[in-house]
PDB file of C-alpha atoms in Angstrom:
ATOM      1  CA  MET E   1     -20.536 -18.372 -51.366  1.00  0.00           C
ATOM      2  CA  ALA E   2     -21.987 -21.852 -51.650  1.00  0.00           C
ATOM      3  CA  SER E   3     -20.439 -24.802 -49.825  1.00  0.00           C
ATOM      4  CA  LEU E   4     -21.761 -27.317 -52.357  1.00  0.00           C
ATOM      5  CA  LYS E   5     -19.045 -29.062 -54.347  1.00  0.00           C
ATOM      6  CA  VAL E   6     -20.027 -30.142 -57.849  1.00  0.00           C
ATOM      7  CA  PRO E   7     -17.699 -32.034 -60.238  1.00  0.00           C
ATOM      8  CA  GLU E   8     -16.202 -29.839 -62.949  1.00  0.00           C
ATOM      9  CA  ILE E   9     -17.488 -32.328 -65.498  1.00  0.00           C
ATOM     10  CA  ALA E  10     -20.549 -34.056 -64.076  1.00  0.00           C
ATOM     11  CA  PRO E  11     -21.949 -37.311 -65.480  1.00  0.00           C
ATOM     12  CA  SER E  12     -25.033 -37.076 -67.650  1.00  0.00           C
ATOM     13  CA  PRO E  13     -28.492 -37.245 -66.047  1.00  0.00           C
ATOM     14  CA  ILE E  14     -28.867 -40.703 -67.586  1.00  0.00           C
ATOM     15  CA  GLN E  15     -25.652 -41.918 -65.964  1.00  0.00           C
ATOM     16  CA  ASP E  16     -26.652 -40.423 -62.620  1.00  0.00           C
ATOM     17  CA  SER E  17     -30.111 -41.987 -62.840  1.00  0.00           C
ATOM     18  CA  GLU E  18     -28.597 -45.381 -63.595  1.00  0.00           C
ATOM     19  CA  ARG E  19     -26.267 -45.083 -60.592  1.00  0.00           C
ATOM     20  CA  ILE E  20     -29.167 -44.118 -58.357  1.00  0.00           C
ATOM     21  CA  ARG E  21     -31.295 -46.991 -59.669  1.00  0.00           C
ATOM     22  CA  LYS E  22     -28.461 -49.419 -59.018  1.00  0.00           C
ATOM     23  CA  ALA E  23     -28.119 -48.079 -55.460  1.00  0.00           C
ATOM     24  CA  PHE E  24     -31.739 -49.063 -54.811  1.00  0.00           C
ATOM     25  CA  HIS E  25     -31.215 -52.684 -55.887  1.00  0.00           C
ATOM     26  CA  GLY E  26     -29.408 -55.527 -54.200  1.00  0.00           C
ATOM     27  CA  LEU E  27     -29.291 -56.338 -50.491  1.00  0.00           C
ATOM     28  CA  GLY E  28     -30.318 -53.049 -48.951  1.00  0.00           C
ATOM     29  CA  THR E  29     -29.955 -49.552 -50.305  1.00  0.00           C
ATOM     30  CA  ASP E  30     -26.492 -48.171 -51.000  1.00  0.00           C
ATOM     31  CA  GLU E  31     -26.873 -44.911 -49.088  1.00  0.00           C
ATOM     32  CA  LYS E  32     -23.248 -43.902 -49.648  1.00  0.00           C
ATOM     33  CA  GLU E  33     -23.745 -44.028 -53.416  1.00  0.00           C
ATOM     34  CA  LEU E  34     -26.860 -41.853 -53.127  1.00  0.00           C
ATOM     35  CA  ILE E  35     -24.849 -39.307 -51.143  1.00  0.00           C
ATOM     36  CA  LEU E  36     -22.006 -39.340 -53.677  1.00  0.00           C
ATOM     37  CA  VAL E  37     -24.418 -38.587 -56.515  1.00  0.00           C
ATOM     38  CA  LEU E  38     -27.171 -36.397 -55.072  1.00  0.00           C
ATOM     39  CA  GLY E  39     -24.952 -34.612 -52.550  1.00  0.00           C
ATOM     40  CA  HIS E  40     -22.749 -33.270 -55.341  1.00  0.00           C
ATOM     41  CA  ARG E  41     -25.334 -31.930 -57.770  1.00  0.00           C
ATOM     42  CA  ASN E  42     -26.839 -28.445 -57.925  1.00  0.00           C
ATOM     43  CA  SER E  43     -30.549 -27.671 -58.276  1.00  0.00           C
ATOM     44  CA  LYS E  44     -30.403 -27.525 -62.086  1.00  0.00           C
ATOM     45  CA  GLN E  45     -28.692 -30.920 -62.246  1.00  0.00           C
ATOM     46  CA  LEU E  46     -31.086 -32.407 -59.697  1.00  0.00           C
ATOM     47  CA  LYS E  47     -34.044 -31.244 -61.799  1.00  0.00           C
ATOM     48  CA  GLU E  48     -32.576 -33.034 -64.816  1.00  0.00           C
ATOM     49  CA  ILE E  49     -31.989 -36.168 -62.741  1.00  0.00           C
ATOM     50  CA  ARG E  50     -35.573 -36.187 -61.418  1.00  0.00           C
ATOM     51  CA  GLU E  51     -36.975 -35.805 -64.928  1.00  0.00           C
ATOM     52  CA  THR E  52     -34.634 -38.391 -66.462  1.00  0.00           C
ATOM     53  CA  TYR E  53     -35.257 -40.910 -63.675  1.00  0.00           C
ATOM     54  CA  GLN E  54     -39.007 -40.551 -64.204  1.00  0.00           C
ATOM     55  CA  GLN E  55     -38.637 -41.089 -67.946  1.00  0.00           C
ATOM     56  CA  LEU E  56     -36.333 -44.100 -67.617  1.00  0.00           C
ATOM     57  CA  TYR E  57     -38.113 -45.982 -64.845  1.00  0.00           C
ATOM     58  CA  ASN E  58     -41.645 -44.566 -64.836  1.00  0.00           C
ATOM     59  CA  GLU E  59     -41.505 -43.693 -61.162  1.00  0.00           C
ATOM     60  CA  SER E  60     -40.812 -40.619 -59.081  1.00  0.00           C
ATOM     61  CA  LEU E  61     -37.311 -40.382 -57.652  1.00  0.00           C
ATOM     62  CA  ILE E  62     -38.679 -38.585 -54.597  1.00  0.00           C
ATOM     63  CA  ASP E  63     -41.241 -41.347 -54.008  1.00  0.00           C
ATOM     64  CA  ARG E  64     -38.540 -43.997 -54.340  1.00  0.00           C
ATOM     65  CA  LEU E  65     -36.281 -42.207 -51.854  1.00  0.00           C
ATOM     66  CA  GLN E  66     -39.255 -42.002 -49.516  1.00  0.00           C
ATOM     67  CA  SER E  67     -39.831 -45.767 -49.676  1.00  0.00           C
ATOM     68  CA  GLU E  68     -36.175 -46.868 -49.615  1.00  0.00           C
ATOM     69  CA  LEU E  69     -34.821 -44.668 -46.827  1.00  0.00           C
ATOM     70  CA  SER E  70     -35.838 -43.743 -43.300  1.00  0.00           C
ATOM     71  CA  GLY E  71     -35.262 -41.322 -40.469  1.00  0.00           C
ATOM     72  CA  ASP E  72     -33.347 -38.073 -40.517  1.00  0.00           C
ATOM     73  CA  PHE E  73     -31.249 -39.059 -43.521  1.00  0.00           C
ATOM     74  CA  ARG E  74     -34.354 -39.625 -45.621  1.00  0.00           C
ATOM     75  CA  ASN E  75     -35.833 -36.286 -44.605  1.00  0.00           C
ATOM     76  CA  ALA E  76     -32.627 -34.395 -45.385  1.00  0.00           C
ATOM     77  CA  ILE E  77     -31.873 -35.979 -48.764  1.00  0.00           C
ATOM     78  CA  ILE E  78     -35.476 -35.588 -49.943  1.00  0.00           C
ATOM     79  CA  LEU E  79     -35.463 -31.965 -48.837  1.00  0.00           C
ATOM     80  CA  TRP E  80     -32.302 -31.472 -50.891  1.00  0.00           C
ATOM     81  CA  THR E  81     -33.429 -33.383 -53.992  1.00  0.00           C
ATOM     82  CA  GLN E  82     -36.811 -31.660 -54.338  1.00  0.00           C
ATOM     83  CA  ASP E  83     -37.418 -28.621 -56.504  1.00  0.00           C
ATOM     84  CA  PRO E  84     -36.382 -25.683 -54.252  1.00  0.00           C
ATOM     85  CA  ALA E  85     -39.650 -23.791 -54.733  1.00  0.00           C
ATOM     86  CA  GLU E  86     -41.745 -26.874 -53.926  1.00  0.00           C
ATOM     87  CA  ARG E  87     -39.495 -27.643 -50.955  1.00  0.00           C
ATOM     88  CA  ASP E  88     -39.957 -24.184 -49.479  1.00  0.00           C
ATOM     89  CA  ALA E  89     -43.693 -24.208 -50.195  1.00  0.00           C
ATOM     90  CA  LYS E  90     -43.984 -27.445 -48.222  1.00  0.00           C
ATOM     91  CA  LEU E  91     -41.873 -26.031 -45.394  1.00  0.00           C
ATOM     92  CA  ALA E  92     -44.070 -22.930 -45.315  1.00  0.00           C
ATOM     93  CA  ASN E  93     -47.215 -25.041 -45.193  1.00  0.00           C
ATOM     94  CA  ALA E  94     -45.824 -27.173 -42.378  1.00  0.00           C
ATOM     95  CA  GLY E  95     -44.904 -24.031 -40.468  1.00  0.00           C
ATOM     96  CA  LEU E  96     -48.394 -22.596 -40.835  1.00  0.00           C
ATOM     97  CA  LYS E  97     -49.958 -25.859 -39.629  1.00  0.00           C
ATOM     98  CA  ASP E  98     -47.740 -25.915 -36.541  1.00  0.00           C
ATOM     99  CA  LYS E  99     -49.814 -24.815 -33.556  1.00  0.00           C
ATOM    100  CA  ARG E 100     -46.991 -24.440 -31.052  1.00  0.00           C
ATOM    101  CA  LYS E 101     -46.573 -21.146 -29.269  1.00  0.00           C
ATOM    102  CA  GLY E 102     -43.904 -18.689 -30.302  1.00  0.00           C
ATOM    103  CA  ILE E 103     -42.600 -17.764 -33.734  1.00  0.00           C
ATOM    104  CA  LYS E 104     -40.027 -20.480 -34.471  1.00  0.00           C
ATOM    105  CA  HIS E 105     -42.336 -22.265 -36.936  1.00  0.00           C
ATOM    106  CA  LEU E 106     -42.960 -18.992 -38.809  1.00  0.00           C
ATOM    107  CA  GLN E 107     -39.290 -18.225 -39.453  1.00  0.00           C
ATOM    108  CA  ILE E 108     -39.341 -20.136 -42.747  1.00  0.00           C
ATOM    109  CA  LEU E 109     -41.819 -17.582 -44.141  1.00  0.00           C
ATOM    110  CA  VAL E 110     -39.481 -14.725 -43.272  1.00  0.00           C
ATOM    111  CA  GLU E 111     -36.516 -16.607 -44.730  1.00  0.00           C
ATOM    112  CA  ILE E 112     -38.327 -17.136 -48.032  1.00  0.00           C
ATOM    113  CA  ALA E 113     -39.383 -13.484 -48.208  1.00  0.00           C
ATOM    114  CA  CYS E 114     -36.235 -11.789 -46.901  1.00  0.00           C
ATOM    115  CA  ALA E 115     -33.268 -14.142 -47.360  1.00  0.00           C
ATOM    116  CA  SER E 116     -34.043 -15.323 -50.900  1.00  0.00           C
ATOM    117  CA  ASN E 117     -34.204 -13.506 -54.208  1.00  0.00           C
ATOM    118  CA  PRO E 118     -37.578 -12.101 -55.336  1.00  0.00           C
ATOM    119  CA  ASN E 119     -37.955 -14.613 -58.160  1.00  0.00           C
ATOM    120  CA  HIS E 120     -37.679 -17.477 -55.701  1.00  0.00           C
ATOM    121  CA  LEU E 121     -40.437 -15.963 -53.569  1.00  0.00           C
ATOM    122  CA  VAL E 122     -42.697 -15.797 -56.630  1.00  0.00           C
ATOM    123  CA  ALA E 123     -41.830 -19.403 -57.499  1.00  0.00           C
ATOM    124  CA  VAL E 124     -42.670 -20.512 -53.952  1.00  0.00           C
ATOM    125  CA  ARG E 125     -46.036 -18.750 -54.101  1.00  0.00           C
ATOM    126  CA  LYS E 126     -46.848 -20.446 -57.417  1.00  0.00           C
ATOM    127  CA  ALA E 127     -45.765 -23.835 -56.072  1.00  0.00           C
ATOM    128  CA  TYR E 128     -47.859 -23.289 -52.943  1.00  0.00           C
ATOM    129  CA  CYS E 129     -50.992 -22.714 -55.005  1.00  0.00           C
ATOM    130  CA  SER E 130     -50.290 -25.811 -57.091  1.00  0.00           C
ATOM    131  CA  LEU E 131     -49.572 -28.068 -54.112  1.00  0.00           C
ATOM    132  CA  PHE E 132     -52.227 -26.889 -51.660  1.00  0.00           C
ATOM    133  CA  HIS E 133     -54.961 -25.425 -53.903  1.00  0.00           C
ATOM    134  CA  CYS E 134     -54.970 -22.071 -52.161  1.00  0.00           C
ATOM    135  CA  SER E 135     -52.603 -19.149 -51.908  1.00  0.00           C
ATOM    136  CA  LEU E 136     -49.892 -18.737 -49.319  1.00  0.00           C
ATOM    137  CA  GLU E 137     -51.579 -15.494 -48.291  1.00  0.00           C
ATOM    138  CA  GLU E 138     -54.897 -17.268 -47.675  1.00  0.00           C
ATOM    139  CA  ASP E 139     -53.271 -19.757 -45.341  1.00  0.00           C
ATOM    140  CA  ILE E 140     -51.456 -16.991 -43.476  1.00  0.00           C
ATOM    141  CA  VAL E 141     -54.791 -15.243 -42.890  1.00  0.00           C
ATOM    142  CA  ALA E 142     -56.352 -18.524 -41.736  1.00  0.00           C
ATOM    143  CA  SER E 143     -53.487 -19.578 -39.454  1.00  0.00           C
ATOM    144  CA  VAL E 144     -51.781 -16.493 -38.044  1.00  0.00           C
ATOM    145  CA  SER E 145     -53.299 -13.878 -35.753  1.00  0.00           C
ATOM    146  CA  GLN E 146     -52.594 -10.152 -35.718  1.00  0.00           C
ATOM    147  CA  PRO E 147     -50.211  -8.386 -35.656  1.00  0.00           C
ATOM    148  CA  LEU E 148     -47.979 -11.177 -37.038  1.00  0.00           C
ATOM    149  CA  ARG E 149     -50.451 -11.710 -39.872  1.00  0.00           C
ATOM    150  CA  LYS E 150     -50.075  -8.122 -41.070  1.00  0.00           C
ATOM    151  CA  LEU E 151     -46.279  -8.393 -41.115  1.00  0.00           C
ATOM    152  CA  LEU E 152     -46.164 -11.767 -42.887  1.00  0.00           C
ATOM    153  CA  LEU E 153     -48.737 -10.762 -45.509  1.00  0.00           C
ATOM    154  CA  GLY E 154     -46.683  -7.677 -46.331  1.00  0.00           C
ATOM    155  CA  LEU E 155     -43.498  -9.710 -46.665  1.00  0.00           C
ATOM    156  CA  VAL E 156     -44.766 -12.570 -48.846  1.00  0.00           C
ATOM    157  CA  SER E 157     -46.887 -10.330 -51.099  1.00  0.00           C
ATOM    158  CA  SER E 158     -44.073  -8.043 -52.204  1.00  0.00           C
ATOM    159  CA  TYR E 159     -41.664  -8.199 -55.119  1.00  0.00           C
ATOM    160  CA  ARG E 160     -38.497  -6.339 -54.228  1.00  0.00           C
ATOM    161  CA  TYR E 161     -36.238  -4.697 -56.776  1.00  0.00           C
ATOM    162  CA  ASP E 162     -33.106  -6.865 -56.720  1.00  0.00           C
ATOM    163  CA  LYS E 163     -30.439  -4.545 -58.158  1.00  0.00           C
ATOM    164  CA  VAL E 164     -28.019  -2.395 -56.168  1.00  0.00           C
ATOM    165  CA  THR E 165     -29.688   0.986 -55.830  1.00  0.00           C
ATOM    166  CA  VAL E 166     -29.550   3.180 -52.735  1.00  0.00           C
ATOM    167  CA  ASN E 167     -30.940   6.622 -51.924  1.00  0.00           C
ATOM    168  CA  LEU E 168     -29.249   8.097 -48.847  1.00  0.00           C
ATOM    169  CA  GLU E 169     -31.966  10.672 -48.213  1.00  0.00           C
ATOM    170  CA  VAL E 170     -34.660   7.988 -48.314  1.00  0.00           C
ATOM    171  CA  ALA E 171     -32.585   5.878 -45.920  1.00  0.00           C
ATOM    172  CA  LYS E 172     -32.335   8.773 -43.475  1.00  0.00           C
ATOM    173  CA  TRP E 173     -36.035   9.631 -43.675  1.00  0.00           C
ATOM    174  CA  GLU E 174     -37.193   6.021 -43.330  1.00  0.00           C
ATOM    175  CA  SER E 175     -34.823   5.330 -40.429  1.00  0.00           C
ATOM    176  CA  THR E 176     -36.559   8.237 -38.675  1.00  0.00           C
ATOM    177  CA  LYS E 177     -39.960   6.691 -39.372  1.00  0.00           C
ATOM    178  CA  LEU E 178     -38.748   3.368 -37.975  1.00  0.00           C
ATOM    179  CA  TYR E 179     -37.430   5.105 -34.869  1.00  0.00           C
ATOM    180  CA  GLU E 180     -40.702   6.963 -34.281  1.00  0.00           C
ATOM    181  CA  ALA E 181     -42.720   3.756 -34.513  1.00  0.00           C
ATOM    182  CA  ILE E 182     -40.340   1.818 -32.278  1.00  0.00           C
ATOM    183  CA  ASN E 183     -40.090   4.645 -29.755  1.00  0.00           C
ATOM    184  CA  THR E 184     -43.866   4.575 -29.345  1.00  0.00           C
ATOM    185  CA  LYS E 185     -43.856   0.744 -29.412  1.00  0.00           C
ATOM    186  CA  LYS E 186     -46.155   0.616 -32.439  1.00  0.00           C
ATOM    187  CA  LEU E 187     -44.430  -2.316 -34.087  1.00  0.00           C
ATOM    188  CA  ASP E 188     -47.295  -2.986 -36.485  1.00  0.00           C
ATOM    189  CA  ASP E 189     -47.168   0.607 -37.726  1.00  0.00           C
ATOM    190  CA  ASP E 190     -47.833   0.882 -41.456  1.00  0.00           C
ATOM    191  CA  HIS E 191     -44.472   2.570 -42.027  1.00  0.00           C
ATOM    192  CA  ILE E 192     -42.572  -0.355 -40.495  1.00  0.00           C
ATOM    193  CA  ILE E 193     -44.489  -2.959 -42.503  1.00  0.00           C
ATOM    194  CA  TRP E 194     -44.250  -1.006 -45.749  1.00  0.00           C
ATOM    195  CA  ILE E 195     -40.541  -0.201 -45.444  1.00  0.00           C
ATOM    196  CA  LEU E 196     -39.472  -3.736 -44.485  1.00  0.00           C
ATOM    197  CA  SER E 197     -41.757  -5.361 -47.064  1.00  0.00           C
ATOM    198  CA  THR E 198     -41.080  -3.292 -50.172  1.00  0.00           C
ATOM    199  CA  ARG E 199     -37.632  -1.703 -50.152  1.00  0.00           C
ATOM    200  CA  ASN E 200     -34.771  -3.503 -51.860  1.00  0.00           C
ATOM    201  CA  ILE E 201     -32.236  -5.250 -49.640  1.00  0.00           C
ATOM    202  CA  PHE E 202     -29.433  -2.757 -50.324  1.00  0.00           C
ATOM    203  CA  GLN E 203     -31.668   0.216 -49.524  1.00  0.00           C
ATOM    204  CA  LEU E 204     -32.757  -1.422 -46.284  1.00  0.00           C
ATOM    205  CA  ARG E 205     -29.195  -2.105 -45.186  1.00  0.00           C
ATOM    206  CA  GLU E 206     -28.408   1.571 -45.715  1.00  0.00           C
ATOM    207  CA  THR E 207     -31.518   2.460 -43.712  1.00  0.00           C
ATOM    208  CA  PHE E 208     -30.391   0.187 -40.880  1.00  0.00           C
ATOM    209  CA  ALA E 209     -26.940   1.831 -40.934  1.00  0.00           C
ATOM    210  CA  SER E 210     -28.566   5.269 -40.874  1.00  0.00           C
ATOM    211  CA  TYR E 211     -30.696   4.224 -37.889  1.00  0.00           C
ATOM    212  CA  LYS E 212     -27.595   3.227 -35.940  1.00  0.00           C
ATOM    213  CA  HIS E 213     -25.766   6.423 -36.905  1.00  0.00           C
ATOM    214  CA  LEU E 214     -28.676   8.670 -35.905  1.00  0.00           C
ATOM    215  CA  TYR E 215     -29.879   6.921 -32.756  1.00  0.00           C
ATOM    216  CA  GLY E 216     -26.817   5.173 -31.354  1.00  0.00           C
ATOM    217  CA  ASN E 217     -28.024   1.594 -31.391  1.00  0.00           C
ATOM    218  CA  THR E 218     -29.010  -1.005 -33.968  1.00  0.00           C
ATOM    219  CA  LEU E 219     -32.539  -1.467 -35.224  1.00  0.00           C
ATOM    220  CA  ASP E 220     -32.762  -4.964 -33.776  1.00  0.00           C
ATOM    221  CA  GLN E 221     -31.715  -3.625 -30.370  1.00  0.00           C
ATOM    222  CA  GLY E 222     -34.387  -0.927 -30.599  1.00  0.00           C
ATOM    223  CA  ILE E 223     -36.971  -3.620 -31.334  1.00  0.00           C
ATOM    224  CA  LYS E 224     -35.736  -5.739 -28.405  1.00  0.00           C
ATOM    225  CA  ASN E 225     -36.185  -2.756 -26.101  1.00  0.00           C
ATOM    226  CA  CYS E 226     -39.908  -2.796 -26.897  1.00  0.00           C
ATOM    227  CA  GLY E 227     -40.383  -6.139 -25.141  1.00  0.00           C
ATOM    228  CA  LYS E 228     -40.104  -9.894 -25.559  1.00  0.00           C
ATOM    229  CA  GLY E 229     -43.316 -10.670 -27.424  1.00  0.00           C
ATOM    230  CA  ASP E 230     -43.831 -12.593 -30.643  1.00  0.00           C
ATOM    231  CA  MET E 231     -43.957  -9.439 -32.755  1.00  0.00           C
ATOM    232  CA  GLU E 232     -40.611  -8.259 -31.412  1.00  0.00           C
ATOM    233  CA  SER E 233     -39.084 -11.692 -32.044  1.00  0.00           C
ATOM    234  CA  LEU E 234     -40.424 -12.026 -35.595  1.00  0.00           C
ATOM    235  CA  LEU E 235     -39.441  -8.464 -36.522  1.00  0.00           C
ATOM    236  CA  ASN E 236     -35.890  -9.174 -35.448  1.00  0.00           C
ATOM    237  CA  VAL E 237     -35.823 -12.282 -37.637  1.00  0.00           C
ATOM    238  CA  VAL E 238     -36.862  -9.997 -40.509  1.00  0.00           C
ATOM    239  CA  VAL E 239     -34.066  -7.541 -39.715  1.00  0.00           C
ATOM    240  CA  TRP E 240     -31.452 -10.285 -39.454  1.00  0.00           C
ATOM    241  CA  CYS E 241     -32.569 -12.019 -42.678  1.00  0.00           C
ATOM    242  CA  ILE E 242     -32.311  -8.711 -44.536  1.00  0.00           C
ATOM    243  CA  ASP E 243     -29.165  -7.333 -42.936  1.00  0.00           C
ATOM    244  CA  SER E 244     -27.148 -10.519 -42.486  1.00  0.00           C
ATOM    245  CA  PRO E 245     -28.816 -13.788 -43.551  1.00  0.00           C
ATOM    246  CA  GLU E 246     -25.623 -15.683 -42.763  1.00  0.00           C
ATOM    247  CA  ARG E 247     -25.866 -14.516 -39.140  1.00  0.00           C
ATOM    248  CA  HIS E 248     -29.504 -15.621 -38.980  1.00  0.00           C
ATOM    249  CA  PHE E 249     -28.771 -19.085 -40.359  1.00  0.00           C
ATOM    250  CA  ALA E 250     -25.753 -19.467 -38.080  1.00  0.00           C
ATOM    251  CA  LYS E 251     -28.191 -18.955 -35.206  1.00  0.00           C
ATOM    252  CA  VAL E 252     -30.671 -21.434 -36.743  1.00  0.00           C
ATOM    253  CA  VAL E 253     -27.961 -24.097 -36.838  1.00  0.00           C
ATOM    254  CA  ARG E 254     -26.677 -23.235 -33.368  1.00  0.00           C
ATOM    255  CA  ASP E 255     -30.124 -23.332 -31.776  1.00  0.00           C
ATOM    256  CA  SER E 256     -30.814 -26.694 -33.442  1.00  0.00           C
ATOM    257  CA  ILE E 257     -27.874 -28.473 -31.818  1.00  0.00           C
ATOM    258  CA  ILE E 258     -27.498 -26.936 -28.346  1.00  0.00           C
ATOM    259  CA  GLY E 259     -29.389 -28.285 -25.379  1.00  0.00           C
ATOM    260  CA  LEU E 260     -30.977 -31.703 -24.988  1.00  0.00           C
ATOM    261  CA  GLY E 261     -31.449 -33.445 -28.327  1.00  0.00           C
ATOM    262  CA  THR E 262     -31.192 -32.135 -31.850  1.00  0.00           C
ATOM    263  CA  ASP E 263     -33.859 -30.188 -33.745  1.00  0.00           C
ATOM    264  CA  GLU E 264     -33.277 -31.971 -37.042  1.00  0.00           C
ATOM    265  CA  ASP E 265     -35.908 -29.973 -38.929  1.00  0.00           C
ATOM    266  CA  SER E 266     -34.166 -26.697 -38.136  1.00  0.00           C
ATOM    267  CA  LEU E 267     -30.718 -28.185 -38.745  1.00  0.00           C
ATOM    268  CA  ASN E 268     -31.841 -29.443 -42.152  1.00  0.00           C
ATOM    269  CA  ARG E 269     -33.317 -26.056 -43.000  1.00  0.00           C
ATOM    270  CA  GLY E 270     -30.158 -24.247 -41.995  1.00  0.00           C
ATOM    271  CA  ILE E 271     -27.876 -26.446 -44.063  1.00  0.00           C
ATOM    272  CA  VAL E 272     -29.973 -27.839 -46.924  1.00  0.00           C
ATOM    273  CA  THR E 273     -31.606 -24.557 -47.966  1.00  0.00           C
ATOM    274  CA  ARG E 274     -28.314 -22.585 -47.879  1.00  0.00           C
ATOM    275  CA  ALA E 275     -25.767 -25.069 -49.277  1.00  0.00           C
ATOM    276  CA  GLU E 276     -26.150 -23.637 -52.770  1.00  0.00           C
ATOM    277  CA  ILE E 277     -26.368 -20.019 -51.611  1.00  0.00           C
ATOM    278  CA  ASP E 278     -24.163 -18.854 -48.743  1.00  0.00           C
ATOM    279  CA  LEU E 279     -23.268 -21.719 -46.419  1.00  0.00           C
ATOM    280  CA  LEU E 280     -19.585 -20.771 -46.451  1.00  0.00           C
ATOM    281  CA  LYS E 281     -20.575 -17.360 -45.075  1.00  0.00           C
ATOM    282  CA  VAL E 282     -22.809 -19.071 -42.512  1.00  0.00           C
ATOM    283  CA  ARG E 283     -19.853 -21.203 -41.436  1.00  0.00           C
ATOM    284  CA  PHE E 284     -17.647 -18.129 -41.021  1.00  0.00           C
ATOM    285  CA  GLU E 285     -20.322 -16.217 -39.101  1.00  0.00           C
ATOM    286  CA  TYR E 286     -20.937 -19.237 -36.865  1.00  0.00           C
ATOM    287  CA  ALA E 287     -17.255 -19.369 -35.888  1.00  0.00           C
ATOM    288  CA  ASN E 288     -17.172 -15.614 -35.352  1.00  0.00           C
ATOM    289  CA  ILE E 289     -20.233 -15.540 -33.068  1.00  0.00           C
ATOM    290  CA  TYR E 290     -19.942 -18.812 -31.168  1.00  0.00           C
ATOM    291  CA  LYS E 291     -16.154 -19.337 -31.213  1.00  0.00           C
ATOM    292  CA  SER E 292     -16.754 -22.869 -32.401  1.00  0.00           C
ATOM    293  CA  SER E 293     -16.555 -24.814 -35.666  1.00  0.00           C
ATOM    294  CA  LEU E 294     -19.915 -25.363 -37.369  1.00  0.00           C
ATOM    295  CA  ASP E 295     -18.506 -28.451 -39.067  1.00  0.00           C
ATOM    296  CA  ASP E 296     -17.297 -29.972 -35.791  1.00  0.00           C
ATOM    297  CA  ASP E 297     -20.538 -29.154 -33.991  1.00  0.00           C
ATOM    298  CA  VAL E 298     -22.656 -30.783 -36.713  1.00  0.00           C
ATOM    299  CA  ILE E 299     -20.410 -33.850 -36.746  1.00  0.00           C
ATOM    300  CA  GLY E 300     -20.591 -34.112 -32.968  1.00  0.00           C
ATOM    301  CA  ASP E 301     -24.383 -33.882 -32.901  1.00  0.00           C
ATOM    302  CA  THR E 302     -25.313 -36.235 -35.759  1.00  0.00           C
ATOM    303  CA  SER E 303     -24.429 -39.744 -36.861  1.00  0.00           C
ATOM    304  CA  GLY E 304     -24.532 -42.290 -39.669  1.00  0.00           C
ATOM    305  CA  GLU E 305     -25.628 -41.474 -43.194  1.00  0.00           C
ATOM    306  CA  TYR E 306     -27.410 -38.376 -41.906  1.00  0.00           C
ATOM    307  CA  LYS E 307     -24.104 -36.939 -40.687  1.00  0.00           C
ATOM    308  CA  ASP E 308     -22.337 -38.010 -43.899  1.00  0.00           C
ATOM    309  CA  PHE E 309     -24.931 -36.246 -46.026  1.00  0.00           C
ATOM    310  CA  LEU E 310     -24.840 -33.007 -44.058  1.00  0.00           C
ATOM    311  CA  ILE E 311     -21.041 -32.816 -44.123  1.00  0.00           C
ATOM    312  CA  THR E 312     -21.189 -33.481 -47.858  1.00  0.00           C
ATOM    313  CA  LEU E 313     -23.390 -30.392 -48.278  1.00  0.00           C
ATOM    314  CA  LEU E 314     -20.969 -28.527 -46.030  1.00  0.00           C
ATOM    315  CA  GLY E 315     -18.277 -29.369 -48.562  1.00  0.00           C
ATOM    316  CA  ILE E 316     -16.159 -31.568 -46.312  1.00  0.00           C
ATOM    317  CA  GLY E 317     -17.501 -35.023 -47.177  1.00  0.00           C
ATOM    318  CA  PRO E 318     -16.252 -37.524 -49.785  1.00  0.00           C
ATOM    319  CA  LYS E 319     -15.647 -36.088 -53.244  1.00  0.00           C
ATOM    320  CA  GLY E 320     -18.471 -36.803 -55.678  1.00  0.00           C
ATOM    321  CA  LEU E 321     -18.089 -38.173 -59.191  1.00  0.00           C
TER     322      LEU E 321
END
């Protein structure tokens, strides 16, 4: 359930490129025109626009946006306009270079592995190699210590079956294995890593349901009961991204706007990366959990063209042509 609104009959890539080029000329950049065009095109259309713009004007659209714009608006619209696999590869690389304590900067890796389809994960890994001349796995080994390294390597190295297939007996057996590992606080147990890394999403959701039925509480609550360390926190991000990605991204957005100041990087990630996937579900989950409107909270915490662009991706901005 995407929030992105695309015209039923969109202009051609040539027409869009000409409009974008015109927005760059004159006295200052016409940011509103850029939002009307780029904020109402899907990833396939944006790819065609990038290629056509390059052919027509012999320059990169992304590079031109970089030079013409500034601040949070520039970061958000470039994040949106990029190829999704390259975008996520860059986000993953930035997360791995982040030396802050905690696991917040590593969430993007879990999101790519657990809240995206398997083909996208493969595309991100290919893009990562092309952009950074090494594999995503190599950089995880170089940047992340155990036991987080073991978990992340398992997640990004897998290719899950993406069709609906569920075995109830397997779900029951594997929920028992999860319980045994959690009960002994062995969160880096091979069974946990293997189950969460390889099973298809539908099988895992059945396993999580079986865990709750057999042991009386949810898997994420069982993990929380083990402590408040980084492994517990990252494992729960994995569980949420598998079981209810919309709930996870509702939390990403909420955490980005509460407190002093706005975490624009997280806000961008929560909205930009989900606008074409499930942002309507994220909006609903946000209201259900926090008893507040995601739209209103974003509007109240942002301003200017940055706000206008985000609400466009939320599907409540000006109608594109």
